[in-house]
Each structure stands twice: as C-alpha cells, then as structure tokens.
C-alpha cells in the first residue's frame, strides 16, 4: 500500500470516527419515530433542575412489561428523559406519558415532548471544521499542497518504464534518476509527475520515447 493510499485511508477513518456517532444517533431517532411501537409509560419520578431563568424538566418513567422482550433486565424498563414544560405538566398531572419504543428495546425509546440534545451535533460540526481547516493548511502549505518542482538537464533519452514513481540520486556525479508519469511533452522538455514532485526534464536534443499518460524514466543533472 502506497503512502498516499495510507494517508487517504487514515483521513477516511478519521472522518468516520468524528461523524459516525452523530449519524448513528440520527438514524436511531428516525427509526424510533417511524417504526417504534407506541406505548404508555408510568411516571415514577419528576424533577425540575437548573435555575428559574433556565429550568430543565426531567421525568423518570417505567415502560410496561409488554413493550420489551422477554428476559430484559428489569432495571432497563425505567428511563430518564428531559421533556418540554408542556409535556412535563401533562405527564405529572396524568402520571403517564406516551413513549415510542423501537422493537422492544427499552434503551431505544423516545418520550412525548422529549428535548433533543444538540451537544453532539455542535461537537461534530466544530470537529469537522477544525479538520477541514487542518487539511486546508496541509493542502496550501504542506505535503498535500502544490507538488515540488525540479528542473533537470537530460543526460540520456527519456524512456518508458514500469517502475514506481521516484526521484533518486544515482551516483556521486550529480545525476538524478526520475521515474514518473508523463504529463506533457514539448520539443524542448518533458514534464513528469513523480509522487509529490513535478519534474521538468530539459531535453537538450535527447529523445522522448514515451507519451502523455505513460510512465517513463529520465536521467539528468539538477538545473539551478
């Protein structure tokens, strides 16, 4: 596996790591709303948290035995949910509240008037923005940016090759061997793309035996 492929794989895994929890919770909430079984739960406890300027209304309800699968841990039948003021008042008054349960799974339930928490959404958005900013910096100034440009004076013909893209010093005489994909060929030079390097090989009368899109190897000395 090439270094570029590994980098892309790491990037994909990072994006999945940041976004999968939000995607999973969103999908689960949709399934509960669209396919969940509607049941009536019993309110066992209610509480108002926070201060008067920003109260949070919480209820604890117990699902009916018929709403869960056989063998479910009894402790899982009771769930805490934050709900709106209107839903809280109605639930406290009636000591009951409507709940949708997904396929007999008590942990995957949603009460009527339940308040949706957006902390996960904001965290994911901020993390994605930071990742995009980091990638932009790398693209603009780092290894993902514009490939480095080298200029060589050919010491031999540019020939077709099946080797991997590379730029290597061949010997102590200053000769460099470049293997890369031919991007453009003119009467005076040839442009090769070797990994993250763009290499212009000045032909100086040498022949080019490969065309655009083919892989070729050139040998030459660095032009300052």
PDB file of C-alpha atoms in Angstrom:
ATOM      1  CA  UNK A   1       0.000   0.000   0.000  1.00  0.00           C
ATOM      2  CA  UNK A   2       1.438   3.366  -1.035  1.00  0.00           C
ATOM      3  CA  UNK A   3       1.971   6.244   1.386  1.00  0.00           C
ATOM      4  CA  UNK A   4      -0.692   8.309  -0.386  1.00  0.00           C
ATOM      5  CA  UNK A   5      -3.227   5.463  -0.086  1.00  0.00           C
ATOM      6  CA  UNK A   6      -2.412   5.080   3.609  1.00  0.00           C
ATOM      7  CA  UNK A   7      -2.879   8.814   4.158  1.00  0.00           C
ATOM      8  CA  UNK A   8      -6.240   8.758   2.433  1.00  0.00           C
ATOM      9  CA  UNK A   9      -7.317   5.721   4.447  1.00  0.00           C
ATOM     10  CA  UNK A  10      -6.371   7.439   7.711  1.00  0.00           C
ATOM     11  CA  UNK A  11      -8.331  10.518   6.615  1.00  0.00           C
ATOM     12  CA  UNK A  12     -11.424   8.441   5.821  1.00  0.00           C
ATOM     13  CA  UNK A  13     -11.202   6.652   9.174  1.00  0.00           C
ATOM     14  CA  UNK A  14     -10.862   9.978  10.982  1.00  0.00           C
ATOM     15  CA  UNK A  15     -13.930  11.401   9.223  1.00  0.00           C
ATOM     16  CA  UNK A  16     -15.902   8.262  10.113  1.00  0.00           C
ATOM     17  CA  UNK A  17     -14.710   8.436  13.725  1.00  0.00           C
ATOM     18  CA  UNK A  18     -15.900  12.034  14.049  1.00  0.00           C
ATOM     19  CA  UNK A  19     -19.230  11.649  12.277  1.00  0.00           C
ATOM     20  CA  UNK A  20     -20.369   8.084  12.937  1.00  0.00           C
ATOM     21  CA  UNK A  21     -21.803   8.746  16.449  1.00  0.00           C
ATOM     22  CA  UNK A  22     -23.957  11.609  15.161  1.00  0.00           C
ATOM     23  CA  UNK A  23     -25.041   9.625  12.111  1.00  0.00           C
ATOM     24  CA  UNK A  24     -25.931   6.641  14.298  1.00  0.00           C
ATOM     25  CA  UNK A  25     -27.973   8.701  16.774  1.00  0.00           C
ATOM     26  CA  UNK A  26     -29.794  10.489  13.943  1.00  0.00           C
ATOM     27  CA  UNK A  27     -30.614   7.186  12.227  1.00  0.00           C
ATOM     28  CA  UNK A  28     -31.763   5.644  15.510  1.00  0.00           C
ATOM     29  CA  UNK A  29     -34.024   8.631  16.261  1.00  0.00           C
ATOM     30  CA  UNK A  30     -35.549   8.332  12.783  1.00  0.00           C
ATOM     31  CA  UNK A  31     -36.191   4.605  13.257  1.00  0.00           C
ATOM     32  CA  UNK A  32     -37.855   5.206  16.617  1.00  0.00           C
ATOM     33  CA  UNK A  33     -40.138   7.863  15.141  1.00  0.00           C
ATOM     34  CA  UNK A  34     -41.027   5.866  12.034  1.00  0.00           C
ATOM     35  CA  UNK A  35     -41.055   2.255  13.290  1.00  0.00           C
ATOM     36  CA  UNK A  36     -41.264   2.443  17.066  1.00  0.00           C
ATOM     37  CA  UNK A  37     -44.158   0.937  18.996  1.00  0.00           C
ATOM     38  CA  UNK A  38     -46.331   3.476  20.811  1.00  0.00           C
ATOM     39  CA  UNK A  39     -46.848   2.562  24.482  1.00  0.00           C
ATOM     40  CA  UNK A  40     -47.967   4.315  27.638  1.00  0.00           C
ATOM     41  CA  UNK A  41     -45.357   4.525  30.388  1.00  0.00           C
ATOM     42  CA  UNK A  42     -45.915   5.243  34.069  1.00  0.00           C
ATOM     43  CA  UNK A  43     -44.249   8.326  35.555  1.00  0.00           C
ATOM     44  CA  UNK A  44     -42.342   7.274  38.674  1.00  0.00           C
ATOM     45  CA  UNK A  45     -40.435  10.483  39.393  1.00  0.00           C
ATOM     46  CA  UNK A  46     -40.319  14.080  38.224  1.00  0.00           C
ATOM     47  CA  UNK A  47     -37.837  16.871  38.890  1.00  0.00           C
ATOM     48  CA  UNK A  48     -37.085  20.415  37.759  1.00  0.00           C
ATOM     49  CA  UNK A  49     -33.376  21.157  37.521  1.00  0.00           C
ATOM     50  CA  UNK A  50     -31.486  24.377  36.894  1.00  0.00           C
ATOM     51  CA  UNK A  51     -32.444  27.871  37.970  1.00  0.00           C
ATOM     52  CA  UNK A  52     -35.681  29.752  37.351  1.00  0.00           C
ATOM     53  CA  UNK A  53     -34.314  31.534  34.285  1.00  0.00           C
ATOM     54  CA  UNK A  54     -33.373  28.287  32.547  1.00  0.00           C
ATOM     55  CA  UNK A  55     -35.218  25.314  34.055  1.00  0.00           C
ATOM     56  CA  UNK A  56     -34.870  21.757  32.775  1.00  0.00           C
ATOM     57  CA  UNK A  57     -37.853  19.439  33.201  1.00  0.00           C
ATOM     58  CA  UNK A  58     -36.991  15.797  33.813  1.00  0.00           C
ATOM     59  CA  UNK A  59     -39.195  12.779  34.282  1.00  0.00           C
ATOM     60  CA  UNK A  60     -38.459   9.161  35.059  1.00  0.00           C
ATOM     61  CA  UNK A  61     -40.872   6.694  33.547  1.00  0.00           C
ATOM     62  CA  UNK A  62     -41.327   2.947  33.612  1.00  0.00           C
ATOM     63  CA  UNK A  63     -42.226   1.088  30.452  1.00  0.00           C
ATOM     64  CA  UNK A  64     -44.861  -1.660  30.518  1.00  0.00           C
ATOM     65  CA  UNK A  65     -43.623  -5.241  30.518  1.00  0.00           C
ATOM     66  CA  UNK A  66     -45.322  -5.843  27.165  1.00  0.00           C
ATOM     67  CA  UNK A  67     -43.104  -3.235  25.474  1.00  0.00           C
ATOM     68  CA  UNK A  68     -39.870  -5.149  25.947  1.00  0.00           C
ATOM     69  CA  UNK A  69     -38.521  -8.539  25.045  1.00  0.00           C
ATOM     70  CA  UNK A  70     -38.565 -11.500  27.378  1.00  0.00           C
ATOM     71  CA  UNK A  71     -35.559 -11.623  29.648  1.00  0.00           C
ATOM     72  CA  UNK A  72     -34.910  -7.874  29.569  1.00  0.00           C
ATOM     73  CA  UNK A  73     -33.206  -6.576  32.710  1.00  0.00           C
ATOM     74  CA  UNK A  74     -35.934  -5.042  34.862  1.00  0.00           C
ATOM     75  CA  UNK A  75     -33.729  -2.020  35.599  1.00  0.00           C
ATOM     76  CA  UNK A  76     -33.796  -1.057  31.925  1.00  0.00           C
ATOM     77  CA  UNK A  77     -37.556  -0.561  31.997  1.00  0.00           C
ATOM     78  CA  UNK A  78     -37.057   2.779  33.777  1.00  0.00           C
ATOM     79  CA  UNK A  79     -35.631   5.670  31.778  1.00  0.00           C
ATOM     80  CA  UNK A  80     -34.859   9.351  32.440  1.00  0.00           C
ATOM     81  CA  UNK A  81     -35.749  11.937  29.811  1.00  0.00           C
ATOM     82  CA  UNK A  82     -35.740  15.713  29.599  1.00  0.00           C
ATOM     83  CA  UNK A  83     -39.037  16.994  28.179  1.00  0.00           C
ATOM     84  CA  UNK A  84     -40.694  20.312  27.429  1.00  0.00           C
ATOM     85  CA  UNK A  85     -42.616  22.228  30.082  1.00  0.00           C
ATOM     86  CA  UNK A  86     -45.948  21.341  28.460  1.00  0.00           C
ATOM     87  CA  UNK A  87     -45.120  17.627  28.253  1.00  0.00           C
ATOM     88  CA  UNK A  88     -43.838  17.711  31.841  1.00  0.00           C
ATOM     89  CA  UNK A  89     -47.037  19.281  33.196  1.00  0.00           C
ATOM     90  CA  UNK A  90     -49.226  16.777  31.335  1.00  0.00           C
ATOM     91  CA  UNK A  91     -47.138  13.792  32.459  1.00  0.00           C
ATOM     92  CA  UNK A  92     -47.064  14.893  36.102  1.00  0.00           C
ATOM     93  CA  UNK A  93     -50.799  15.541  36.084  1.00  0.00           C
ATOM     94  CA  UNK A  94     -51.720  12.203  34.497  1.00  0.00           C
ATOM     95  CA  UNK A  95     -48.785  10.233  35.907  1.00  0.00           C
ATOM     96  CA  UNK A  96     -48.472   8.748  32.422  1.00  0.00           C
ATOM     97  CA  UNK A  97     -46.624   9.648  29.270  1.00  0.00           C
ATOM     98  CA  UNK A  98     -46.584   8.325  25.719  1.00  0.00           C
ATOM     99  CA  UNK A  99     -43.350   6.660  24.613  1.00  0.00           C
ATOM    100  CA  UNK A 100     -42.226   5.141  21.342  1.00  0.00           C
ATOM    101  CA  UNK A 101     -40.018   2.069  21.754  1.00  0.00           C
ATOM    102  CA  UNK A 102     -38.010   0.523  18.950  1.00  0.00           C
ATOM    103  CA  UNK A 103     -38.502  -3.216  18.558  1.00  0.00           C
ATOM    104  CA  UNK A 104     -38.794  -3.917  22.261  1.00  0.00           C
ATOM    105  CA  UNK A 105     -35.528  -2.162  23.119  1.00  0.00           C
ATOM    106  CA  UNK A 106     -36.104  -0.013  26.227  1.00  0.00           C
ATOM    107  CA  UNK A 107     -32.888   1.968  25.756  1.00  0.00           C
ATOM    108  CA  UNK A 108     -34.043   2.976  22.289  1.00  0.00           C
ATOM    109  CA  UNK A 109     -37.134   4.910  23.229  1.00  0.00           C
ATOM    110  CA  UNK A 110     -38.377   8.475  22.927  1.00  0.00           C
ATOM    111  CA  UNK A 111     -40.916  10.137  25.176  1.00  0.00           C
ATOM    112  CA  UNK A 112     -43.586  12.573  24.010  1.00  0.00           C
ATOM    113  CA  UNK A 113     -42.153  16.098  24.118  1.00  0.00           C
ATOM    114  CA  UNK A 114     -38.625  14.865  24.668  1.00  0.00           C
ATOM    115  CA  UNK A 115     -35.991  17.586  24.308  1.00  0.00           C
ATOM    116  CA  UNK A 116     -33.369  16.844  21.675  1.00  0.00           C
ATOM    117  CA  UNK A 117     -29.799  17.425  22.851  1.00  0.00           C
ATOM    118  CA  UNK A 118     -27.646  19.245  20.299  1.00  0.00           C
ATOM    119  CA  UNK A 119     -24.302  18.974  22.096  1.00  0.00           C
ATOM    120  CA  UNK A 120     -23.263  16.054  19.901  1.00  0.00           C
ATOM    121  CA  UNK A 121     -24.224  17.953  16.755  1.00  0.00           C
ATOM    122  CA  UNK A 122     -22.229  21.044  17.726  1.00  0.00           C
ATOM    123  CA  UNK A 123     -19.238  18.954  18.764  1.00  0.00           C
ATOM    124  CA  UNK A 124     -19.267  17.144  15.412  1.00  0.00           C
ATOM    125  CA  UNK A 125     -19.609  20.378  13.427  1.00  0.00           C
ATOM    126  CA  UNK A 126     -16.735  22.029  15.302  1.00  0.00           C
ATOM    127  CA  UNK A 127     -14.561  18.928  14.900  1.00  0.00           C
ATOM    128  CA  UNK A 128     -15.323  18.789  11.163  1.00  0.00           C
ATOM    129  CA  UNK A 129     -14.486  22.485  10.760  1.00  0.00           C
ATOM    130  CA  UNK A 130     -11.191  22.015  12.596  1.00  0.00           C
ATOM    131  CA  UNK A 131     -10.384  19.019  10.396  1.00  0.00           C
ATOM    132  CA  UNK A 132     -11.200  20.988   7.243  1.00  0.00           C
ATOM    133  CA  UNK A 133      -9.000  23.851   8.444  1.00  0.00           C
ATOM    134  CA  UNK A 134      -6.155  21.444   9.159  1.00  0.00           C
ATOM    135  CA  UNK A 135      -6.487  19.841   5.711  1.00  0.00           C
ATOM    136  CA  UNK A 136      -6.558  23.268   4.069  1.00  0.00           C
ATOM    137  CA  UNK A 137      -3.307  24.221   5.781  1.00  0.00           C
ATOM    138  CA  UNK A 138      -1.725  20.952   4.650  1.00  0.00           C
ATOM    139  CA  UNK A 139      -3.022  21.433   1.120  1.00  0.00           C
ATOM    140  CA  UNK A 140      -1.869  25.047   0.955  1.00  0.00           C
ATOM    141  CA  UNK A 141       1.452  24.844   2.740  1.00  0.00           C
ATOM    142  CA  UNK A 142       2.230  21.206   3.477  1.00  0.00           C
ATOM    143  CA  UNK A 143       2.596  17.819   1.877  1.00  0.00           C
ATOM    144  CA  UNK A 144      -0.837  17.973   0.207  1.00  0.00           C
ATOM    145  CA  UNK A 145      -0.029  21.301  -1.430  1.00  0.00           C
ATOM    146  CA  UNK A 146       1.330  22.015  -4.861  1.00  0.00           C
ATOM    147  CA  UNK A 147       3.963  19.425  -5.748  1.00  0.00           C
ATOM    148  CA  UNK A 148       7.604  20.486  -5.515  1.00  0.00           C
ATOM    149  CA  UNK A 149       9.096  21.475  -8.882  1.00  0.00           C
ATOM    150  CA  UNK A 150      12.512  20.233 -10.011  1.00  0.00           C
ATOM    151  CA  UNK A 151      14.333  21.068 -13.244  1.00  0.00           C
ATOM    152  CA  UNK A 152      16.811  18.643 -14.753  1.00  0.00           C
ATOM    153  CA  UNK A 153      19.048  18.682 -17.824  1.00  0.00           C
ATOM    154  CA  UNK A 154      18.736  15.287 -19.512  1.00  0.00           C
ATOM    155  CA  UNK A 155      21.870  13.152 -19.902  1.00  0.00           C
ATOM    156  CA  UNK A 156      20.077  10.475 -21.889  1.00  0.00           C
ATOM    157  CA  UNK A 157      16.828   9.667 -23.666  1.00  0.00           C
ATOM    158  CA  UNK A 158      13.561   9.599 -21.712  1.00  0.00           C
ATOM    159  CA  UNK A 159      12.362   6.007 -21.932  1.00  0.00           C
ATOM    160  CA  UNK A 160       9.210   4.133 -20.965  1.00  0.00           C
ATOM    161  CA  UNK A 161       9.284   2.423 -17.598  1.00  0.00           C
ATOM    162  CA  UNK A 162       7.202   0.193 -15.344  1.00  0.00           C
ATOM    163  CA  UNK A 163       8.856   1.271 -12.108  1.00  0.00           C
ATOM    164  CA  UNK A 164       7.281   3.061  -9.175  1.00  0.00           C
ATOM    165  CA  UNK A 165       7.349   6.890  -9.169  1.00  0.00           C
ATOM    166  CA  UNK A 166      10.569   8.037  -7.507  1.00  0.00           C
ATOM    167  CA  UNK A 167      13.321  10.652  -7.556  1.00  0.00           C
ATOM    168  CA  UNK A 168      16.704   9.227  -6.552  1.00  0.00           C
ATOM    169  CA  UNK A 169      20.347  10.304  -6.733  1.00  0.00           C
ATOM    170  CA  UNK A 170      22.004   7.772  -8.999  1.00  0.00           C
ATOM    171  CA  UNK A 171      25.637   8.427  -8.193  1.00  0.00           C
ATOM    172  CA  UNK A 172      28.167  10.946  -6.883  1.00  0.00           C
ATOM    173  CA  UNK A 173      28.352  12.768 -10.216  1.00  0.00           C
ATOM    174  CA  UNK A 174      25.116  14.646  -9.561  1.00  0.00           C
ATOM    175  CA  UNK A 175      22.998  12.565 -11.913  1.00  0.00           C
ATOM    176  CA  UNK A 176      19.416  12.105 -10.724  1.00  0.00           C
ATOM    177  CA  UNK A 177      17.066   9.406 -11.978  1.00  0.00           C
ATOM    178  CA  UNK A 178      13.372  10.199 -12.105  1.00  0.00           C
ATOM    179  CA  UNK A 179      10.561   7.734 -12.702  1.00  0.00           C
ATOM    180  CA  UNK A 180       7.106   9.208 -13.101  1.00  0.00           C
ATOM    181  CA  UNK A 181       4.042   9.720 -15.264  1.00  0.00           C
ATOM    182  CA  UNK A 182       4.434  11.815 -18.390  1.00  0.00           C
ATOM    183  CA  UNK A 183       2.186  14.878 -18.151  1.00  0.00           C
ATOM    184  CA  UNK A 184       3.338  16.930 -21.118  1.00  0.00           C
ATOM    185  CA  UNK A 185       5.899  16.682 -23.894  1.00  0.00           C
ATOM    186  CA  UNK A 186       7.248  19.609 -25.956  1.00  0.00           C
ATOM    187  CA  UNK A 187      10.133  19.994 -28.382  1.00  0.00           C
ATOM    188  CA  UNK A 188      12.316  21.304 -25.569  1.00  0.00           C
ATOM    189  CA  UNK A 189      11.308  19.462 -22.416  1.00  0.00           C
ATOM    190  CA  UNK A 190       9.068  16.857 -20.802  1.00  0.00           C
ATOM    191  CA  UNK A 191       7.062  17.179 -17.590  1.00  0.00           C
ATOM    192  CA  UNK A 192       6.969  14.162 -15.267  1.00  0.00           C
ATOM    193  CA  UNK A 193       4.878  13.721 -12.120  1.00  0.00           C
ATOM    194  CA  UNK A 194       6.771  11.578  -9.614  1.00  0.00           C
ATOM    195  CA  UNK A 195       4.739  11.270  -6.447  1.00  0.00           C
ATOM    196  CA  UNK A 196       4.545  14.762  -4.938  1.00  0.00           C
ATOM    197  CA  UNK A 197       7.197  16.160  -7.286  1.00  0.00           C
ATOM    198  CA  UNK A 198       6.803  17.769 -10.682  1.00  0.00           C
ATOM    199  CA  UNK A 199       9.984  17.302 -12.683  1.00  0.00           C
ATOM    200  CA  UNK A 200      10.754  19.282 -15.834  1.00  0.00           C
ATOM    201  CA  UNK A 201      13.423  17.498 -17.873  1.00  0.00           C
ATOM    202  CA  UNK A 202      15.113  19.783 -20.398  1.00  0.00           C
ATOM    203  CA  UNK A 203      15.825  17.535 -23.375  1.00  0.00           C
ATOM    204  CA  UNK A 204      18.778  19.351 -24.938  1.00  0.00           C
ATOM    205  CA  UNK A 205      18.458  17.184 -28.082  1.00  0.00           C
ATOM    206  CA  UNK A 206      17.549  13.979 -26.245  1.00  0.00           C
ATOM    207  CA  UNK A 207      14.622  11.863 -27.434  1.00  0.00           C
ATOM    208  CA  UNK A 208      11.363  11.162 -25.588  1.00  0.00           C
ATOM    209  CA  UNK A 209      10.212   7.575 -26.143  1.00  0.00           C
ATOM    210  CA  UNK A 210       7.041   7.867 -24.041  1.00  0.00           C
ATOM    211  CA  UNK A 211       3.853   9.861 -24.483  1.00  0.00           C
ATOM    212  CA  UNK A 212       1.470  11.647 -22.098  1.00  0.00           C
ATOM    213  CA  UNK A 213      -0.158   9.223 -19.682  1.00  0.00           C
ATOM    214  CA  UNK A 214       2.679   6.715 -19.898  1.00  0.00           C
ATOM    215  CA  UNK A 215       5.267   6.085 -17.231  1.00  0.00           C
ATOM    216  CA  UNK A 216       8.848   6.990 -18.067  1.00  0.00           C
ATOM    217  CA  UNK A 217      12.324   7.234 -16.591  1.00  0.00           C
ATOM    218  CA  UNK A 218      14.670  10.157 -17.178  1.00  0.00           C
ATOM    219  CA  UNK A 219      18.236  10.802 -16.044  1.00  0.00           C
ATOM    220  CA  UNK A 220      19.657  14.264 -15.679  1.00  0.00           C
ATOM    221  CA  UNK A 221      21.523  16.858 -13.636  1.00  0.00           C
ATOM    222  CA  UNK A 222      19.815  19.443 -11.481  1.00  0.00           C
ATOM    223  CA  UNK A 223      19.435  22.885 -13.041  1.00  0.00           C
ATOM    224  CA  UNK A 224      19.721  25.793 -10.607  1.00  0.00           C
TER     225      UNK A 224
END
